[in-house]
Amino acid sequence: MVGICGVIGDRQHGAEAMAGHLRWIGTESTGSYASDSVSIHHSYHADAADQPARADDGDVLIWVWGDVIGHEADGQYSPKPPAESAATYCARLYDEHGLQFVDGLNSEFAGAVYDTEDDSVTLFVDRLSARPIYYAHTGSSVVFSTQLQSLPEHQDVDPTFDMVSVCSFFRLFGRGGIGTSSMLEGVRRLHPGSKLRYDIP
């Protein structure tokens, strides 16, 4: 099991305990990044070891979990070069299109863009949210993860079940609930095909 998780806007972070849930069989590699206001951890296979990728100006860092096979913009489609990682490809697209690059991505993915210059983090998911991102507001910060079970490892996330969402989950045979709710109270799932920007106070 691989993915990304982090805490945005909390100088004390507390994301380390969450990161353990991104490993399943123990052969995954892990990496982390921390600044005064952001802590992001990721677990990856060998082909994603170059994360975070850095845009040309050096101020923007990008993490991607999943597969990106190409990009469409202005009526033109360009496939990702096979030798280029998804994160590096997305950093190059960011240089060309800014944050709007996400709108043209194709396949199953979730990711984060950290702009160190304006101190903002943008989370994004694919058009079907096949690779979901769960998040919770905890006062002045946001806690997020691609694995729902890792969020209660953060001290400010309440592990209380939302029973309506739990029933919905099992009614749909474990395929997830409807909409952007999750099985935990106060935890939401990023809307499919969307971006969520958080400006750090």
PDB file of N, CA, C and O in Angstrom, residues 72-114:
ATOM      1  N   GLU A  72      -4.097  16.663 -21.601  1.00  0.00           N
ATOM      2  CA  GLU A  72      -4.766  17.344 -22.703  1.00  0.00           C
ATOM      3  C   GLU A  72      -4.917  18.826 -22.376  1.00  0.00           C
ATOM      4  O   GLU A  72      -5.345  19.191 -21.270  1.00  0.00           O
ATOM      5  N   ALA A  73      -4.549  19.675 -23.318  1.00  0.00           N
ATOM      6  CA  ALA A  73      -4.719  21.118 -23.163  1.00  0.00           C
ATOM      7  C   ALA A  73      -4.848  21.750 -24.542  1.00  0.00           C
ATOM      8  O   ALA A  73      -4.149  21.355 -25.481  1.00  0.00           O
ATOM      9  N   ASP A  74      -5.764  22.699 -24.664  1.00  0.00           N
ATOM     10  CA  ASP A  74      -5.964  23.426 -25.917  1.00  0.00           C
ATOM     11  C   ASP A  74      -6.206  22.492 -27.100  1.00  0.00           C
ATOM     12  O   ASP A  74      -5.716  22.720 -28.211  1.00  0.00           O
ATOM     13  N   GLY A  75      -6.943  21.401 -26.859  1.00  0.00           N
ATOM     14  CA  GLY A  75      -7.279  20.467 -27.921  1.00  0.00           C
ATOM     15  C   GLY A  75      -6.160  19.541 -28.334  1.00  0.00           C
ATOM     16  O   GLY A  75      -6.314  18.760 -29.276  1.00  0.00           O
ATOM     17  N   GLN A  76      -5.038  19.594 -27.638  1.00  0.00           N
ATOM     18  CA  GLN A  76      -3.894  18.730 -27.962  1.00  0.00           C
ATOM     19  C   GLN A  76      -3.639  17.751 -26.822  1.00  0.00           C
ATOM     20  O   GLN A  76      -3.672  18.126 -25.647  1.00  0.00           O
ATOM     21  N   TYR A  77      -3.397  16.486 -27.169  1.00  0.00           N
ATOM     22  CA  TYR A  77      -3.102  15.456 -26.163  1.00  0.00           C
ATOM     23  C   TYR A  77      -1.641  15.046 -26.277  1.00  0.00           C
ATOM     24  O   TYR A  77      -1.138  14.790 -27.381  1.00  0.00           O
ATOM     25  N   SER A  78      -0.950  14.980 -25.132  1.00  0.00           N
ATOM     26  CA  SER A  78       0.439  14.539 -25.138  1.00  0.00           C
ATOM     27  C   SER A  78       0.618  13.437 -24.102  1.00  0.00           C
ATOM     28  O   SER A  78       0.301  13.618 -22.917  1.00  0.00           O
ATOM     29  N   PRO A  79       1.086  12.255 -24.509  1.00  0.00           N
ATOM     30  CA  PRO A  79       1.314  11.167 -23.559  1.00  0.00           C
ATOM     31  C   PRO A  79       2.553  11.430 -22.702  1.00  0.00           C
ATOM     32  O   PRO A  79       3.493  12.092 -23.136  1.00  0.00           O
ATOM     33  N   LYS A  80       2.532  10.910 -21.492  1.00  0.00           N
ATOM     34  CA  LYS A  80       3.698  11.009 -20.628  1.00  0.00           C
ATOM     35  C   LYS A  80       4.811  10.132 -21.178  1.00  0.00           C
ATOM     36  O   LYS A  80       4.571   8.973 -21.498  1.00  0.00           O
ATOM     37  N   PRO A  81       6.019  10.658 -21.293  1.00  0.00           N
ATOM     38  CA  PRO A  81       7.128   9.808 -21.743  1.00  0.00           C
ATOM     39  C   PRO A  81       7.321   8.633 -20.782  1.00  0.00           C
ATOM     40  O   PRO A  81       7.286   8.823 -19.564  1.00  0.00           O
ATOM     41  N   PRO A  82       7.514   7.421 -21.285  1.00  0.00           N
ATOM     42  CA  PRO A  82       7.613   6.241 -20.417  1.00  0.00           C
ATOM     43  C   PRO A  82       8.716   6.341 -19.368  1.00  0.00           C
ATOM     44  O   PRO A  82       8.574   5.822 -18.258  1.00  0.00           O
ATOM     45  N   ALA A  83       9.801   7.008 -19.681  1.00  0.00           N
ATOM     46  CA  ALA A  83      10.922   7.072 -18.750  1.00  0.00           C
ATOM     47  C   ALA A  83      10.752   8.152 -17.685  1.00  0.00           C
ATOM     48  O   ALA A  83      11.549   8.226 -16.747  1.00  0.00           O
ATOM     49  N   GLU A  84       9.719   8.973 -17.795  1.00  0.00           N
ATOM     50  CA  GLU A  84       9.535  10.094 -16.870  1.00  0.00           C
ATOM     51  C   GLU A  84       8.534   9.713 -15.790  1.00  0.00           C
ATOM     52  O   GLU A  84       7.477   9.157 -16.078  1.00  0.00           O
ATOM     53  N   SER A  85       8.845  10.011 -14.540  1.00  0.00           N
ATOM     54  CA  SER A  85       7.918   9.700 -13.460  1.00  0.00           C
ATOM     55  C   SER A  85       6.715  10.636 -13.511  1.00  0.00           C
ATOM     56  O   SER A  85       6.765  11.718 -14.109  1.00  0.00           O
ATOM     57  N   ALA A  86       5.641  10.221 -12.858  1.00  0.00           N
ATOM     58  CA  ALA A  86       4.427  11.040 -12.846  1.00  0.00           C
ATOM     59  C   ALA A  86       4.681  12.396 -12.197  1.00  0.00           C
ATOM     60  O   ALA A  86       4.208  13.428 -12.679  1.00  0.00           O
ATOM     61  N   ALA A  87       5.432  12.424 -11.102  1.00  0.00           N
ATOM     62  CA  ALA A  87       5.686  13.682 -10.404  1.00  0.00           C
ATOM     63  C   ALA A  87       6.531  14.628 -11.252  1.00  0.00           C
ATOM     64  O   ALA A  87       6.244  15.827 -11.337  1.00  0.00           O
ATOM     65  N   THR A  88       7.564  14.114 -11.903  1.00  0.00           N
ATOM     66  CA  THR A  88       8.412  14.941 -12.757  1.00  0.00           C
ATOM     67  C   THR A  88       7.617  15.472 -13.947  1.00  0.00           C
ATOM     68  O   THR A  88       7.744  16.644 -14.339  1.00  0.00           O
ATOM     69  N   TYR A  89       6.787  14.618 -14.530  1.00  0.00           N
ATOM     70  CA  TYR A  89       5.921  15.027 -15.636  1.00  0.00           C
ATOM     71  C   TYR A  89       4.981  16.145 -15.203  1.00  0.00           C
ATOM     72  O   TYR A  89       4.815  17.151 -15.907  1.00  0.00           O
ATOM     73  N   CYS A  90       4.391  16.003 -14.014  1.00  0.00           N
ATOM     74  CA  CYS A  90       3.471  17.018 -13.519  1.00  0.00           C
ATOM     75  C   CYS A  90       4.191  18.330 -13.212  1.00  0.00           C
ATOM     76  O   CYS A  90       3.638  19.410 -13.422  1.00  0.00           O
ATOM     77  N   ALA A  91       5.420  18.255 -12.732  1.00  0.00           N
ATOM     78  CA  ALA A  91       6.192  19.478 -12.487  1.00  0.00           C
ATOM     79  C   ALA A  91       6.437  20.214 -13.799  1.00  0.00           C
ATOM     80  O   ALA A  91       6.358  21.452 -13.860  1.00  0.00           O
ATOM     81  N   ARG A  92       6.729  19.469 -14.848  1.00  0.00           N
ATOM     82  CA  ARG A  92       6.939  20.086 -16.161  1.00  0.00           C
ATOM     83  C   ARG A  92       5.639  20.714 -16.679  1.00  0.00           C
ATOM     84  O   ARG A  92       5.637  21.826 -17.236  1.00  0.00           O
ATOM     85  N   LEU A  93       4.520  20.023 -16.463  1.00  0.00           N
ATOM     86  CA  LEU A  93       3.231  20.573 -16.866  1.00  0.00           C
ATOM     87  C   LEU A  93       2.882  21.821 -16.052  1.00  0.00           C
ATOM     88  O   LEU A  93       2.276  22.763 -16.572  1.00  0.00           O
ATOM     89  N   TYR A  94       3.263  21.828 -14.800  1.00  0.00           N
ATOM     90  CA  TYR A  94       3.023  23.018 -13.973  1.00  0.00           C
ATOM     91  C   TYR A  94       3.756  24.227 -14.546  1.00  0.00           C
ATOM     92  O   TYR A  94       3.212  25.334 -14.575  1.00  0.00           O
ATOM     93  N   ASP A  95       4.980  24.001 -14.995  1.00  0.00           N
ATOM     94  CA  ASP A  95       5.745  25.102 -15.594  1.00  0.00           C
ATOM     95  C   ASP A  95       5.030  25.676 -16.819  1.00  0.00           C
ATOM     96  O   ASP A  95       5.108  26.874 -17.085  1.00  0.00           O
ATOM     97  N   GLU A  96       4.316  24.819 -17.549  1.00  0.00           N
ATOM     98  CA  GLU A  96       3.635  25.252 -18.772  1.00  0.00           C
ATOM     99  C   GLU A  96       2.252  25.840 -18.510  1.00  0.00           C
ATOM    100  O   GLU A  96       1.835  26.785 -19.187  1.00  0.00           O
ATOM    101  N   HIS A  97       1.517  25.275 -17.536  1.00  0.00           N
ATOM    102  CA  HIS A  97       0.097  25.614 -17.382  1.00  0.00           C
ATOM    103  C   HIS A  97      -0.285  26.136 -15.996  1.00  0.00           C
ATOM    104  O   HIS A  97      -1.454  26.483 -15.796  1.00  0.00           O
ATOM    105  N   GLY A  98       0.646  26.167 -15.060  1.00  0.00           N
ATOM    106  CA  GLY A  98       0.274  26.521 -13.693  1.00  0.00           C
ATOM    107  C   GLY A  98      -0.582  25.425 -13.079  1.00  0.00           C
ATOM    108  O   GLY A  98      -0.589  24.279 -13.552  1.00  0.00           O
ATOM    109  N   LEU A  99      -1.344  25.765 -12.042  1.00  0.00           N
ATOM    110  CA  LEU A  99      -2.165  24.760 -11.361  1.00  0.00           C
ATOM    111  C   LEU A  99      -3.237  24.159 -12.260  1.00  0.00           C
ATOM    112  O   LEU A  99      -3.752  23.075 -11.979  1.00  0.00           O
ATOM    113  N   GLN A 100      -3.568  24.820 -13.360  1.00  0.00           N
ATOM    114  CA  GLN A 100      -4.572  24.289 -14.276  1.00  0.00           C
ATOM    115  C   GLN A 100      -4.104  23.000 -14.959  1.00  0.00           C
ATOM    116  O   GLN A 100      -4.906  22.324 -15.609  1.00  0.00           O
ATOM    117  N   PHE A 101      -2.829  22.638 -14.802  1.00  0.00           N
ATOM    118  CA  PHE A 101      -2.354  21.393 -15.423  1.00  0.00           C
ATOM    119  C   PHE A 101      -3.163  20.202 -14.939  1.00  0.00           C
ATOM    120  O   PHE A 101      -3.362  19.223 -15.660  1.00  0.00           O
ATOM    121  N   VAL A 102      -3.644  20.271 -13.700  1.00  0.00           N
ATOM    122  CA  VAL A 102      -4.392  19.148 -13.125  1.00  0.00           C
ATOM    123  C   VAL A 102      -5.624  18.823 -13.956  1.00  0.00           C
ATOM    124  O   VAL A 102      -5.985  17.657 -14.132  1.00  0.00           O
ATOM    125  N   ASP A 103      -6.278  19.843 -14.506  1.00  0.00           N
ATOM    126  CA  ASP A 103      -7.527  19.648 -15.240  1.00  0.00           C
ATOM    127  C   ASP A 103      -7.359  18.781 -16.482  1.00  0.00           C
ATOM    128  O   ASP A 103      -8.324  18.175 -16.951  1.00  0.00           O
ATOM    129  N   GLY A 104      -6.163  18.713 -17.042  1.00  0.00           N
ATOM    130  CA  GLY A 104      -5.954  17.941 -18.261  1.00  0.00           C
ATOM    131  C   GLY A 104      -5.319  16.589 -18.051  1.00  0.00           C
ATOM    132  O   GLY A 104      -5.064  15.873 -19.026  1.00  0.00           O
ATOM    133  N   LEU A 105      -5.064  16.201 -16.800  1.00  0.00           N
ATOM    134  CA  LEU A 105      -4.408  14.916 -16.537  1.00  0.00           C
ATOM    135  C   LEU A 105      -5.349  13.755 -16.813  1.00  0.00           C
ATOM    136  O   LEU A 105      -6.558  13.850 -16.610  1.00  0.00           O
ATOM    137  N   ASN A 106      -4.769  12.631 -17.222  1.00  0.00           N
ATOM    138  CA  ASN A 106      -5.526  11.442 -17.584  1.00  0.00           C
ATOM    139  C   ASN A 106      -5.010  10.243 -16.804  1.00  0.00           C
ATOM    140  O   ASN A 106      -3.815  10.003 -16.768  1.00  0.00           O
ATOM    141  N   SER A 107      -5.908   9.493 -16.164  1.00  0.00           N
ATOM    142  CA  SER A 107      -5.665   8.226 -15.478  1.00  0.00           C
ATOM    143  C   SER A 107      -6.111   8.318 -14.028  1.00  0.00           C
ATOM    144  O   SER A 107      -6.993   9.110 -13.696  1.00  0.00           O
ATOM    145  N   GLU A 108      -5.493   7.511 -13.145  1.00  0.00           N
ATOM    146  CA  GLU A 108      -5.874   7.443 -11.733  1.00  0.00           C
ATOM    147  C   GLU A 108      -4.737   7.998 -10.890  1.00  0.00           C
ATOM    148  O   GLU A 108      -3.635   7.453 -10.895  1.00  0.00           O
ATOM    149  N   PHE A 109      -5.019   9.044 -10.098  1.00  0.00           N
ATOM    150  CA  PHE A 109      -3.937   9.691  -9.359  1.00  0.00           C
ATOM    151  C   PHE A 109      -4.509  10.565  -8.246  1.00  0.00           C
ATOM    152  O   PHE A 109      -5.688  10.918  -8.229  1.00  0.00           O
ATOM    153  N   ALA A 110      -3.661  10.889  -7.316  1.00  0.00           N
ATOM    154  CA  ALA A 110      -3.921  11.894  -6.294  1.00  0.00           C
ATOM    155  C   ALA A 110      -2.598  12.591  -6.040  1.00  0.00           C
ATOM    156  O   ALA A 110      -1.528  11.998  -6.221  1.00  0.00           O
ATOM    157  N   GLY A 111      -2.662  13.853  -5.644  1.00  0.00           N
ATOM    158  CA  GLY A 111      -1.400  14.548  -5.448  1.00  0.00           C
ATOM    159  C   GLY A 111      -1.518  15.807  -4.631  1.00  0.00           C
ATOM    160  O   GLY A 111      -2.612  16.213  -4.202  1.00  0.00           O
ATOM    161  N   ALA A 112      -0.366  16.427  -4.421  1.00  0.00           N
ATOM    162  CA  ALA A 112      -0.278  17.667  -3.666  1.00  0.00           C
ATOM    163  C   ALA A 112       0.730  18.587  -4.331  1.00  0.00           C
ATOM    164  O   ALA A 112       1.768  18.126  -4.834  1.00  0.00           O
ATOM    165  N   VAL A 113       0.413  19.877  -4.339  1.00  0.00           N
ATOM    166  CA  VAL A 113       1.301  20.909  -4.864  1.00  0.00           C
ATOM    167  C   VAL A 113       1.550  21.904  -3.734  1.00  0.00           C
ATOM    168  O   VAL A 113       0.598  22.506  -3.228  1.00  0.00           O
ATOM    169  N   TYR A 114       2.799  22.061  -3.346  1.00  0.00           N
ATOM    170  CA  TYR A 114       3.159  23.003  -2.292  1.00  0.00           C
ATOM    171  C   TYR A 114       3.926  24.161  -2.912  1.00  0.00           C
ATOM    172  O   TYR A 114       5.020  23.978  -3.434  1.00  0.00           O
TER     173      TYR A 114
END
